[in-house]
PDB file of C-alpha atoms in Angstrom:
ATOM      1  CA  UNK D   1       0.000   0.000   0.000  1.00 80.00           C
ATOM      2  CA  UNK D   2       1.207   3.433  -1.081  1.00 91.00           C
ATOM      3  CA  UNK D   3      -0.514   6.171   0.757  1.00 95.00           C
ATOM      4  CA  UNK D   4      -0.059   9.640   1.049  1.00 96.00           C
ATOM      5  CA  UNK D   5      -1.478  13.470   1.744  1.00 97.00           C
ATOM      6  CA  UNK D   6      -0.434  17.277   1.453  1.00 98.00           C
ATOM      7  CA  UNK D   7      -1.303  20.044   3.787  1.00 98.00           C
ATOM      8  CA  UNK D   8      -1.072  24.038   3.652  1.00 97.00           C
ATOM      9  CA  UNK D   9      -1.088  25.812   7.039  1.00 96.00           C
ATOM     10  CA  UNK D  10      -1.364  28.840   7.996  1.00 95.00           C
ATOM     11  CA  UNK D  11       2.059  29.425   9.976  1.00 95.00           C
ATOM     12  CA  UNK D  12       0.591  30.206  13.041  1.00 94.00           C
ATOM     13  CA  UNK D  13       1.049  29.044  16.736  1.00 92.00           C
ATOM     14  CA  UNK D  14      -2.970  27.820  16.845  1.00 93.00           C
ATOM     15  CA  UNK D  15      -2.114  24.811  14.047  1.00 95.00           C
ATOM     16  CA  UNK D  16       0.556  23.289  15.920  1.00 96.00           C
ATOM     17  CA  UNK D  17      -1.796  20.720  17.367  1.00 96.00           C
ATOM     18  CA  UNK D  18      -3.632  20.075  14.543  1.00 97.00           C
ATOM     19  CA  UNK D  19      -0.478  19.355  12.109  1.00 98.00           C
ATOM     20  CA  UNK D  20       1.193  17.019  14.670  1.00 97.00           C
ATOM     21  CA  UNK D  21      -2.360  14.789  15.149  1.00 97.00           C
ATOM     22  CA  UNK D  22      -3.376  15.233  11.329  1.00 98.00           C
ATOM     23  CA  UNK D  23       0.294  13.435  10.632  1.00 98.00           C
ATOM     24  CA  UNK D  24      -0.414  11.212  13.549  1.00 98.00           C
ATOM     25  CA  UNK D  25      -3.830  10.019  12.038  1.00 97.00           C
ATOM     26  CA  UNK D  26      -2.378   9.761   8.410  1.00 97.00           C
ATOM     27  CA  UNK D  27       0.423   7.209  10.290  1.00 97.00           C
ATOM     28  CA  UNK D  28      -2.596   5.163  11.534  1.00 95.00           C
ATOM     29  CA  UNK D  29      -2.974   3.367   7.907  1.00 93.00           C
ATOM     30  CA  UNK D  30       1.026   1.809   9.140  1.00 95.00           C
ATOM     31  CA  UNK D  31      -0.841   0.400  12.708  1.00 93.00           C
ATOM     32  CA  UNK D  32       2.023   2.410  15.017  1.00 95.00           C
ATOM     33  CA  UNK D  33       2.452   1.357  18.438  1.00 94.00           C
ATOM     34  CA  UNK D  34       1.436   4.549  21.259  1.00 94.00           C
ATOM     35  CA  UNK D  35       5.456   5.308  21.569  1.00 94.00           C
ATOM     36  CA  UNK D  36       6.095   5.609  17.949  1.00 96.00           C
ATOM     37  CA  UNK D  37       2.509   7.841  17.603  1.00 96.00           C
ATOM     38  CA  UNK D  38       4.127   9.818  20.009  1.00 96.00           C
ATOM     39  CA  UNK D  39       7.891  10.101  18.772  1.00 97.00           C
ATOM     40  CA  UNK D  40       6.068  11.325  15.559  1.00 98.00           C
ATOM     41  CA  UNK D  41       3.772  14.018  16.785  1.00 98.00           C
ATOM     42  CA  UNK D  42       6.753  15.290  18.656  1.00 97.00           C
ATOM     43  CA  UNK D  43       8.776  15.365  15.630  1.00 98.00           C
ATOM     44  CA  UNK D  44       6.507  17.112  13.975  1.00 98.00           C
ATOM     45  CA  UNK D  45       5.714  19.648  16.622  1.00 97.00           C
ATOM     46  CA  UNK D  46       9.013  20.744  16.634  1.00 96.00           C
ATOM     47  CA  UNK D  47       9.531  21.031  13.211  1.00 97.00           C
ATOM     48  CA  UNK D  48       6.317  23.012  12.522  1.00 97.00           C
ATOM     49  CA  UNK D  49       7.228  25.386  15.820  1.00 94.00           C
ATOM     50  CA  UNK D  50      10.171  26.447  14.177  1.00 93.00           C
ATOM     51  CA  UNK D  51       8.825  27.197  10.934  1.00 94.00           C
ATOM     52  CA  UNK D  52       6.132  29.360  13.041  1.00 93.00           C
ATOM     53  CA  UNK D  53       8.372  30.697  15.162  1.00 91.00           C
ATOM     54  CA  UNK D  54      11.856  31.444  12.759  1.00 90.00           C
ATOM     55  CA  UNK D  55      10.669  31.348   9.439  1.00 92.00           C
ATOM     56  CA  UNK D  56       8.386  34.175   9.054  1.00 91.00           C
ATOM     57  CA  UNK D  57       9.254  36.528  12.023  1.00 82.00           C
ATOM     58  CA  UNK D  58       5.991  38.640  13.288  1.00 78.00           C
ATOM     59  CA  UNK D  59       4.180  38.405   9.697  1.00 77.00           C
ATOM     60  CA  UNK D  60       3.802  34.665  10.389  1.00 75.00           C
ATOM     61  CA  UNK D  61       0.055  34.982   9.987  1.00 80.00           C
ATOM     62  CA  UNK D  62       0.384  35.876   6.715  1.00 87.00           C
ATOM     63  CA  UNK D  63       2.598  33.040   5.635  1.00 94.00           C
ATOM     64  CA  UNK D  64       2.091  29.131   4.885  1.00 96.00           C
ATOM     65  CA  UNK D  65       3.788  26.222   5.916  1.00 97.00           C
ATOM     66  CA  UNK D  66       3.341  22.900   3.833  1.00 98.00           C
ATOM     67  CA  UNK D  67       3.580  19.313   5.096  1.00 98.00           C
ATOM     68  CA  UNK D  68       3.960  16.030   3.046  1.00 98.00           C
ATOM     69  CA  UNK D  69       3.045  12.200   4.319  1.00 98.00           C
ATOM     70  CA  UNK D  70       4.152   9.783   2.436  1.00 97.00           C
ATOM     71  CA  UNK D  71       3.428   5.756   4.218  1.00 96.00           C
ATOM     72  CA  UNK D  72       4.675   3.063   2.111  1.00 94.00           C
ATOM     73  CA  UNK D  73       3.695  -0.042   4.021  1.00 91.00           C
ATOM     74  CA  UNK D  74       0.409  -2.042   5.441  1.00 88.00           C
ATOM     75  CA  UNK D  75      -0.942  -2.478   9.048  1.00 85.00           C
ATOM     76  CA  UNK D  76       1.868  -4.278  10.112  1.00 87.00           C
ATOM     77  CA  UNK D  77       3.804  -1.666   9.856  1.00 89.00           C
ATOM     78  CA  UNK D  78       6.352  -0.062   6.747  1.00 94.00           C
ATOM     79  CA  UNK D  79       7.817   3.879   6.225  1.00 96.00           C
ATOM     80  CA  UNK D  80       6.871   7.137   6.915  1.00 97.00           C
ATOM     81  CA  UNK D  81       8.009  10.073   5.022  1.00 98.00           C
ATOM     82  CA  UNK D  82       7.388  13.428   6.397  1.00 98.00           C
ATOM     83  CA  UNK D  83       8.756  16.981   4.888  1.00 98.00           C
ATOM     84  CA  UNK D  84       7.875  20.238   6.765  1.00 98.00           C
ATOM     85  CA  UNK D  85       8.528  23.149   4.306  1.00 98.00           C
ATOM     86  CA  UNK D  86       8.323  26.960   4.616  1.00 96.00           C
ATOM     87  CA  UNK D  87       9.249  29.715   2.628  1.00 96.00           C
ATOM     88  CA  UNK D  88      10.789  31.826   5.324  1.00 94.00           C
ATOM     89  CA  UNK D  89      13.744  33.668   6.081  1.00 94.00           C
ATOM     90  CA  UNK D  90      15.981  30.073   5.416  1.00 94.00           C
ATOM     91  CA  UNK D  91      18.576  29.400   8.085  1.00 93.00           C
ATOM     92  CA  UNK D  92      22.041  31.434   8.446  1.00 90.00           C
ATOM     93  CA  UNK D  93      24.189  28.761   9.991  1.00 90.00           C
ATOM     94  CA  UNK D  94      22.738  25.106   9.606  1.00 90.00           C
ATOM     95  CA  UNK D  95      25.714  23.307  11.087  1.00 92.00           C
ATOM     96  CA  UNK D  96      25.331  25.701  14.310  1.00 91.00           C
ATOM     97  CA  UNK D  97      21.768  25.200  13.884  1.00 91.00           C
ATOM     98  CA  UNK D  98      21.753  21.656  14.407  1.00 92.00           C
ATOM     99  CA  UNK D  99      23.953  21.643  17.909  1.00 91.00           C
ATOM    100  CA  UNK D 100      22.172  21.279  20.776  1.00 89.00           C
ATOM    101  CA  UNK D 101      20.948  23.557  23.057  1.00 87.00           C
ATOM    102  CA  UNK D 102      22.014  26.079  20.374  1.00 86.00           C
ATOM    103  CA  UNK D 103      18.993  29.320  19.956  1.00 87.00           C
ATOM    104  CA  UNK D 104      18.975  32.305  18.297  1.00 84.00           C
ATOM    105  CA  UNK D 105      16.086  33.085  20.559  1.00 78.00           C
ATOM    106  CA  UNK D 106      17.997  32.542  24.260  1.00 71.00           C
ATOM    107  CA  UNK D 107      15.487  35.043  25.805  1.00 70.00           C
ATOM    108  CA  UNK D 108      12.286  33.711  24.322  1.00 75.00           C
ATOM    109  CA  UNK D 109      13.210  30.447  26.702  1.00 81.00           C
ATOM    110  CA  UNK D 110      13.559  28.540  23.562  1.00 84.00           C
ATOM    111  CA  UNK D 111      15.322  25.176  24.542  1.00 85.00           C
ATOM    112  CA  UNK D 112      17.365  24.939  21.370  1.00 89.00           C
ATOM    113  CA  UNK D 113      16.607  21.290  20.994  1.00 92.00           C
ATOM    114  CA  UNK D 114      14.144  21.042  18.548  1.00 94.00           C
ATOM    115  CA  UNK D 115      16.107  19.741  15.456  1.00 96.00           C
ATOM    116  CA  UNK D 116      18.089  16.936  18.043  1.00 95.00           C
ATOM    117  CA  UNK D 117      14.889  15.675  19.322  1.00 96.00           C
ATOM    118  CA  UNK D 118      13.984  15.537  15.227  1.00 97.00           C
ATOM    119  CA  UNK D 119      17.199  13.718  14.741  1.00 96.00           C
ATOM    120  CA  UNK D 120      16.845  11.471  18.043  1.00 95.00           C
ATOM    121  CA  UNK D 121      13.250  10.432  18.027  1.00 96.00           C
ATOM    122  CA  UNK D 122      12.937   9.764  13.891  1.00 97.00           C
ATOM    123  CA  UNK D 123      14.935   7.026  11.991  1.00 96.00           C
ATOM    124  CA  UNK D 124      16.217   9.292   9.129  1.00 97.00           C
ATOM    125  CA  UNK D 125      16.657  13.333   8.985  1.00 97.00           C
ATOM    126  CA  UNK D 126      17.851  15.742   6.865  1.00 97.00           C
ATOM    127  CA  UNK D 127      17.788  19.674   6.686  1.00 97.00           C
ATOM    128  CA  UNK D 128      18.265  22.250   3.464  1.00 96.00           C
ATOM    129  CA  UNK D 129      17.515  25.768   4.078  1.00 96.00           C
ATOM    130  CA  UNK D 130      18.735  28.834   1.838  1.00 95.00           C
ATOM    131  CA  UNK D 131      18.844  32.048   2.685  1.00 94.00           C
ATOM    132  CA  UNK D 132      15.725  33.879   1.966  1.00 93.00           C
ATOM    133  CA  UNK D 133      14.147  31.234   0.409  1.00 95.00           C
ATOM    134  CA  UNK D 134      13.080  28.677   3.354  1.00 96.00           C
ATOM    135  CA  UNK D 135      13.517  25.657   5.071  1.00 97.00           C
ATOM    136  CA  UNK D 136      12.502  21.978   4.874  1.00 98.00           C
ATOM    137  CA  UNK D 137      12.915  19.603   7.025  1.00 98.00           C
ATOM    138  CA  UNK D 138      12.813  15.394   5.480  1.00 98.00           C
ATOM    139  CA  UNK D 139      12.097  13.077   8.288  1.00 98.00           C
ATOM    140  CA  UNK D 140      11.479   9.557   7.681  1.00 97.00           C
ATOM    141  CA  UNK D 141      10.732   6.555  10.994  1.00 96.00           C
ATOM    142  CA  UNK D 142      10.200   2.891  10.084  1.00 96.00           C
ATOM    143  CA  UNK D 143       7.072   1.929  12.025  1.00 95.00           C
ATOM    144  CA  UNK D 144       6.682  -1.416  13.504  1.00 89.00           C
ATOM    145  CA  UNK D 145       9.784  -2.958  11.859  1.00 66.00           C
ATOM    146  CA  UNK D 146      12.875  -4.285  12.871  1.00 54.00           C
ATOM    147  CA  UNK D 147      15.121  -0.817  12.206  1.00 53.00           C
ATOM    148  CA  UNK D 148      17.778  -0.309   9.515  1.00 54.00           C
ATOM    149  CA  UNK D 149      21.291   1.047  11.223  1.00 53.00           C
ATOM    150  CA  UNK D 150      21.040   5.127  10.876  1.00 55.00           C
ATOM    151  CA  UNK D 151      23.588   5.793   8.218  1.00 56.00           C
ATOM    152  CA  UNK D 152      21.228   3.588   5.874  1.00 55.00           C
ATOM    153  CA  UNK D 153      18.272   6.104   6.664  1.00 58.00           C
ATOM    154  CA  UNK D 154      20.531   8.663   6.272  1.00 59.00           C
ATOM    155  CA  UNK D 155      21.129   7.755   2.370  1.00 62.00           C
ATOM    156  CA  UNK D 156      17.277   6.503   2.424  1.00 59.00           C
ATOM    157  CA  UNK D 157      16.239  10.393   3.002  1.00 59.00           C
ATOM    158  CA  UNK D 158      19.097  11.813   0.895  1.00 61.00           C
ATOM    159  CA  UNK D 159      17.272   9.482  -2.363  1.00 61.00           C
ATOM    160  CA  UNK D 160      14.087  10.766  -1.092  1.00 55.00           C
ATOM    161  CA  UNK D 161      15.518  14.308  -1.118  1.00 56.00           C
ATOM    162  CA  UNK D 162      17.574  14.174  -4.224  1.00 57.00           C
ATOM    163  CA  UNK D 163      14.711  12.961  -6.154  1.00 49.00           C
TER     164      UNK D 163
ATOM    165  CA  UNK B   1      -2.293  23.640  28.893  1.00 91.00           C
ATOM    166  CA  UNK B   2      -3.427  24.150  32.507  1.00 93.00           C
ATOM    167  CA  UNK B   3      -1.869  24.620  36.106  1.00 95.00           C
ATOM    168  CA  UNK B   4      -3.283  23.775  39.050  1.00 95.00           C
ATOM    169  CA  UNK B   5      -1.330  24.682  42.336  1.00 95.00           C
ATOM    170  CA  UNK B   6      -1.486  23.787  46.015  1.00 96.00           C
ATOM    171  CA  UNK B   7       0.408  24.496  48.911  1.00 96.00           C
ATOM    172  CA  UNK B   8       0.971  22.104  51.773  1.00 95.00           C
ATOM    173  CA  UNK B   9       3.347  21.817  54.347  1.00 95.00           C
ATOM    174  CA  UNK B  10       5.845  24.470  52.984  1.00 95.00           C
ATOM    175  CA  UNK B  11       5.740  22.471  49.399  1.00 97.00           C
ATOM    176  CA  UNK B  12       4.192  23.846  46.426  1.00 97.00           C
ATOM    177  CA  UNK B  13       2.732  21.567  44.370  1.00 97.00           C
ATOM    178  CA  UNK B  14       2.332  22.721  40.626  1.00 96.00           C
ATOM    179  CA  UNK B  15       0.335  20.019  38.464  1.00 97.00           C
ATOM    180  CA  UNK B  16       0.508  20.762  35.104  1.00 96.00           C
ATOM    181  CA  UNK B  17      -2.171  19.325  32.399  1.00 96.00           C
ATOM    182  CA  UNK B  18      -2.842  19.401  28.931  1.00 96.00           C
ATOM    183  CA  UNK B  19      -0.541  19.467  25.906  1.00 96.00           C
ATOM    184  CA  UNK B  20       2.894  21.973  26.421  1.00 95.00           C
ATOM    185  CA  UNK B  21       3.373  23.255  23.388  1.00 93.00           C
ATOM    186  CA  UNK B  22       4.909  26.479  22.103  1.00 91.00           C
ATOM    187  CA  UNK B  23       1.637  28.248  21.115  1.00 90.00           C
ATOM    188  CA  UNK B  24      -0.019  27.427  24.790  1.00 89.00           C
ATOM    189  CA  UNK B  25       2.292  27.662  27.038  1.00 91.00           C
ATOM    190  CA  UNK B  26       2.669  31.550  27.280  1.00 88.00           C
ATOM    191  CA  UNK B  27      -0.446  32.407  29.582  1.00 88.00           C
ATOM    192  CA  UNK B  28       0.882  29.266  31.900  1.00 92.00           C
ATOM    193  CA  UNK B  29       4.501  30.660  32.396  1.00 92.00           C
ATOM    194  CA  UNK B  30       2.826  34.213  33.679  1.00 91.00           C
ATOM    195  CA  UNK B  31       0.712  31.897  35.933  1.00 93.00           C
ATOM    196  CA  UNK B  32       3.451  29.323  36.816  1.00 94.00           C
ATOM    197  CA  UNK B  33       5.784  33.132  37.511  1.00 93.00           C
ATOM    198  CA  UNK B  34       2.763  34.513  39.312  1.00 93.00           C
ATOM    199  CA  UNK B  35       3.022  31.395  42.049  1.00 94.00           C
ATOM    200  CA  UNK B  36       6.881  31.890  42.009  1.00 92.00           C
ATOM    201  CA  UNK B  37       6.758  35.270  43.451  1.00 93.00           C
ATOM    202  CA  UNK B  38       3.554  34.475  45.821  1.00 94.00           C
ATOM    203  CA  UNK B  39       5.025  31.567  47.562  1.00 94.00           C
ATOM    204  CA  UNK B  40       8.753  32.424  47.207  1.00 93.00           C
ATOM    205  CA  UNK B  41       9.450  31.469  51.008  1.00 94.00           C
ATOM    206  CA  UNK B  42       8.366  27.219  50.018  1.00 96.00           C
ATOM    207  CA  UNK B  43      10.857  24.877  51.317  1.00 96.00           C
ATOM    208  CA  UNK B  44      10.649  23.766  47.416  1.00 96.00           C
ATOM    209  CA  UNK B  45       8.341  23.414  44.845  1.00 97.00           C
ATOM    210  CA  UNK B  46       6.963  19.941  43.101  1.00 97.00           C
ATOM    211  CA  UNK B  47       5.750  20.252  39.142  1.00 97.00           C
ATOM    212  CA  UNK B  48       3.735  16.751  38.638  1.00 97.00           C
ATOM    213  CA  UNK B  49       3.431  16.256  35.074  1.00 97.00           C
ATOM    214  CA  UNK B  50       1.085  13.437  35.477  1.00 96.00           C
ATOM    215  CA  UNK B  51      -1.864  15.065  33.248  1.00 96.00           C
ATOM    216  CA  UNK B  52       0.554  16.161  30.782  1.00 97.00           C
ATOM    217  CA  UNK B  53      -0.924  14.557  27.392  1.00 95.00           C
ATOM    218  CA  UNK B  54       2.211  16.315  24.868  1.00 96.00           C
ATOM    219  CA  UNK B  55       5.104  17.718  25.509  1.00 96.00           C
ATOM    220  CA  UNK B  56       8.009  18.878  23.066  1.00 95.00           C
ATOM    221  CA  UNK B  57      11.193  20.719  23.767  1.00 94.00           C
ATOM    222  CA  UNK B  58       9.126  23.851  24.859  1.00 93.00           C
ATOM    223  CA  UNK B  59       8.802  22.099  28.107  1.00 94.00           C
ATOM    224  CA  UNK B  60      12.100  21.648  28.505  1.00 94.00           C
ATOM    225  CA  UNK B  61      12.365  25.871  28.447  1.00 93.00           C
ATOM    226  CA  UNK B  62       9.318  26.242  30.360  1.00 95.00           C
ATOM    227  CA  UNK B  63      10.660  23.804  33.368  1.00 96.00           C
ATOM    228  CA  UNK B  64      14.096  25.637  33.013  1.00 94.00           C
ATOM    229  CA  UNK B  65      13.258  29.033  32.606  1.00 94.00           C
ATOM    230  CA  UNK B  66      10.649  28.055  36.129  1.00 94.00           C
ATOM    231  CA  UNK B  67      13.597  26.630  37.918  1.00 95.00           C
ATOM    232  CA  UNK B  68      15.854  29.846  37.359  1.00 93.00           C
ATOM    233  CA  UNK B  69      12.762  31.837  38.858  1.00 94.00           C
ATOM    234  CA  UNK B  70      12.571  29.302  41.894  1.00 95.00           C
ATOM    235  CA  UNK B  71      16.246  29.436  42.472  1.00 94.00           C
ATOM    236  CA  UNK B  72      16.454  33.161  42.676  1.00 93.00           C
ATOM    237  CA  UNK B  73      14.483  32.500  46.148  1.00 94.00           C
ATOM    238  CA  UNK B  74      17.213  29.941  46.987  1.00 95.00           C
ATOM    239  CA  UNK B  75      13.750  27.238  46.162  1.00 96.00           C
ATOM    240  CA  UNK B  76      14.777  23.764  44.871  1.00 97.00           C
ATOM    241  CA  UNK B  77      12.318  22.428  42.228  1.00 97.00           C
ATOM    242  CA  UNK B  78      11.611  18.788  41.505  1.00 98.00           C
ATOM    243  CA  UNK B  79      10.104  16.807  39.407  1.00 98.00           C
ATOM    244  CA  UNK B  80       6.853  13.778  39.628  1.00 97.00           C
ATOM    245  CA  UNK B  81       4.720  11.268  37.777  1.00 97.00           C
ATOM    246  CA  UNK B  82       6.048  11.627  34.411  1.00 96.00           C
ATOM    247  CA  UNK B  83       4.990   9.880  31.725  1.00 94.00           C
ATOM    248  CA  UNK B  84       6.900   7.373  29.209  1.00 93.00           C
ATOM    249  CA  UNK B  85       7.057   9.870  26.755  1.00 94.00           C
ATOM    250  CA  UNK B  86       7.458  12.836  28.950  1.00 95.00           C
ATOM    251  CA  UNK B  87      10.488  11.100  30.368  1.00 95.00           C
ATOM    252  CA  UNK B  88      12.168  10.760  27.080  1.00 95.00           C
ATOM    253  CA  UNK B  89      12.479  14.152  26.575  1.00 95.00           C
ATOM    254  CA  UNK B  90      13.407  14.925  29.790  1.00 96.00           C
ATOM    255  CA  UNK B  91      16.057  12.992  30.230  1.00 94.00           C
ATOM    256  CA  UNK B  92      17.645  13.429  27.059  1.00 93.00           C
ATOM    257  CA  UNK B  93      17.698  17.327  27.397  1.00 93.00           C
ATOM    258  CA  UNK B  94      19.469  16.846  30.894  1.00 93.00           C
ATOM    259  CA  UNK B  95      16.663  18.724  33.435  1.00 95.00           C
ATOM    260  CA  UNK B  96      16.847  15.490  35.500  1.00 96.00           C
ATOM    261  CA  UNK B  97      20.198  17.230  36.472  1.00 95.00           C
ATOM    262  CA  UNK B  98      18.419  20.317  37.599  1.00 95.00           C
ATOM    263  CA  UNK B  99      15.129  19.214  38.748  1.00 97.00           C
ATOM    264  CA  UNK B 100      15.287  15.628  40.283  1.00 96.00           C
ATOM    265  CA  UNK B 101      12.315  13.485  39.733  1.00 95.00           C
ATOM    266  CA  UNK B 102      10.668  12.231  42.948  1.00 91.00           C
TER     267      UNK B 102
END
């Protein structure tokens, strides 16, 4: 089975819950256990905060964010694909970007680990921003399968990405 | 994302429920600051996290940016009932270091 579904947000603060259980309901059709269902939404959440909180600045409401699903799999289990894009301001120093406990917000009590738990709770992750352009971020979590060691995701969401 | 508070025995208990997330938790740091200030002579202060049904890393700056307030009045802050998931970030993020769970 081949499944998958496209969403426009607004990039706003009110559709963080709804994009982390609309891509939580779309996994459903892969039969997740509760932990993975959860790993997922949090993925998500962080990915979409940052494109609501970074990508836009204070004209957020005016802006969109886009998310992609793809499951390739049946109910006992297979892939998830997940890209959260905006068109935002694009990121000025990835690699610094992707440290932990690294913000550009420090007095906003931002936790700077948003893209680590994205790395740490998903199977696969990648990250291409320009500047001025935007951001997306290409997750990808095997769900109720024995896993594949991480650099194999790694080149798994590079195919995905390159294609 | 709600707070409900309640003082006993020179222990403030803080028991947060609901989904922390970045867009909600703004009106419960003024509340969770507002509690700070009116019992800043506690022995220490307990956040139970039982009713928590989602939390990403915004808890993790909510719970820190709450235990700099606390320790300002010389208040140690610690940490109960957490869930499985709740625990995952939490202990990857290091605030176990800070905050002890009970």
């Amino acid at each position: 089975m081949k499944n998958y579904m496209k969403l426009e947000l607004a990039a706003i603060g009110e559709n963080e819950s709804f994009a982390r259980s609309a891509v939580a309901a779309f996994a459903l059709c892969l039969n997740p256990s509760l932990a993975e269902l959860s790993d997922i939404k949090t993925a998500v959440s962080e990915a979409v905060t940052n494109a609501v909180v970074h990508a836009y600045g204070k004209e957020s409401r005016e802006h969109s964010l886009w998310i992609e699903c793809r499951a390739d799999g049946d109910e006992d289990g297979g892939v998830l694909h997940i890209t959260v894009t905006d068109g935002g301001c694009g990121i000025e120093d990835v690699e610094r970007a992707l440290l932990p406990f690294y913000t550009t917000l420090e007095n906003d009590e931002r936790s700077g680990m948003g893209f680590t738990i994205m790395q740490t709770f998903m199977d696969g992750f990648s990250l291409e921003s320009e500047r001025g352009k935007g951001t997306k971020v290409t997750m990808l979590r095997y769900i109720g399968r024995e896993k594949i060691p991480n650099e194999k995701n790694q080149d798994a969401v590079k195919e995905r990405t390159d294609a | 994302m709600q707070i409900q508070s309640d003082y006993k025995n020179g222990v403030l208990y803080m028991r947060l429920s609901g989904e922390v997330d970045e867009h909600n938790a703004v009106a419960a740091r003024s509340r969770a600051d507002q509690l700070a200030d009116r019992y800043a002579t506690c022995e220490r202060v307990i956040f139970d996290l039982s009713e928590v049904s989602f939390m990403d890393s915004t808890g993790i700056g909510f719970l820190i940016g709450r235990y700099k307030r606390f320790r300002r009045y010389g208040v140690p802050v610690y940490l109960m009932n957490t869930t499985k998931a709740v625990d995952k970030i939490l202990e990857m993020s290091g605030v176990y270091t800070l905050m002890p769970k009970m």
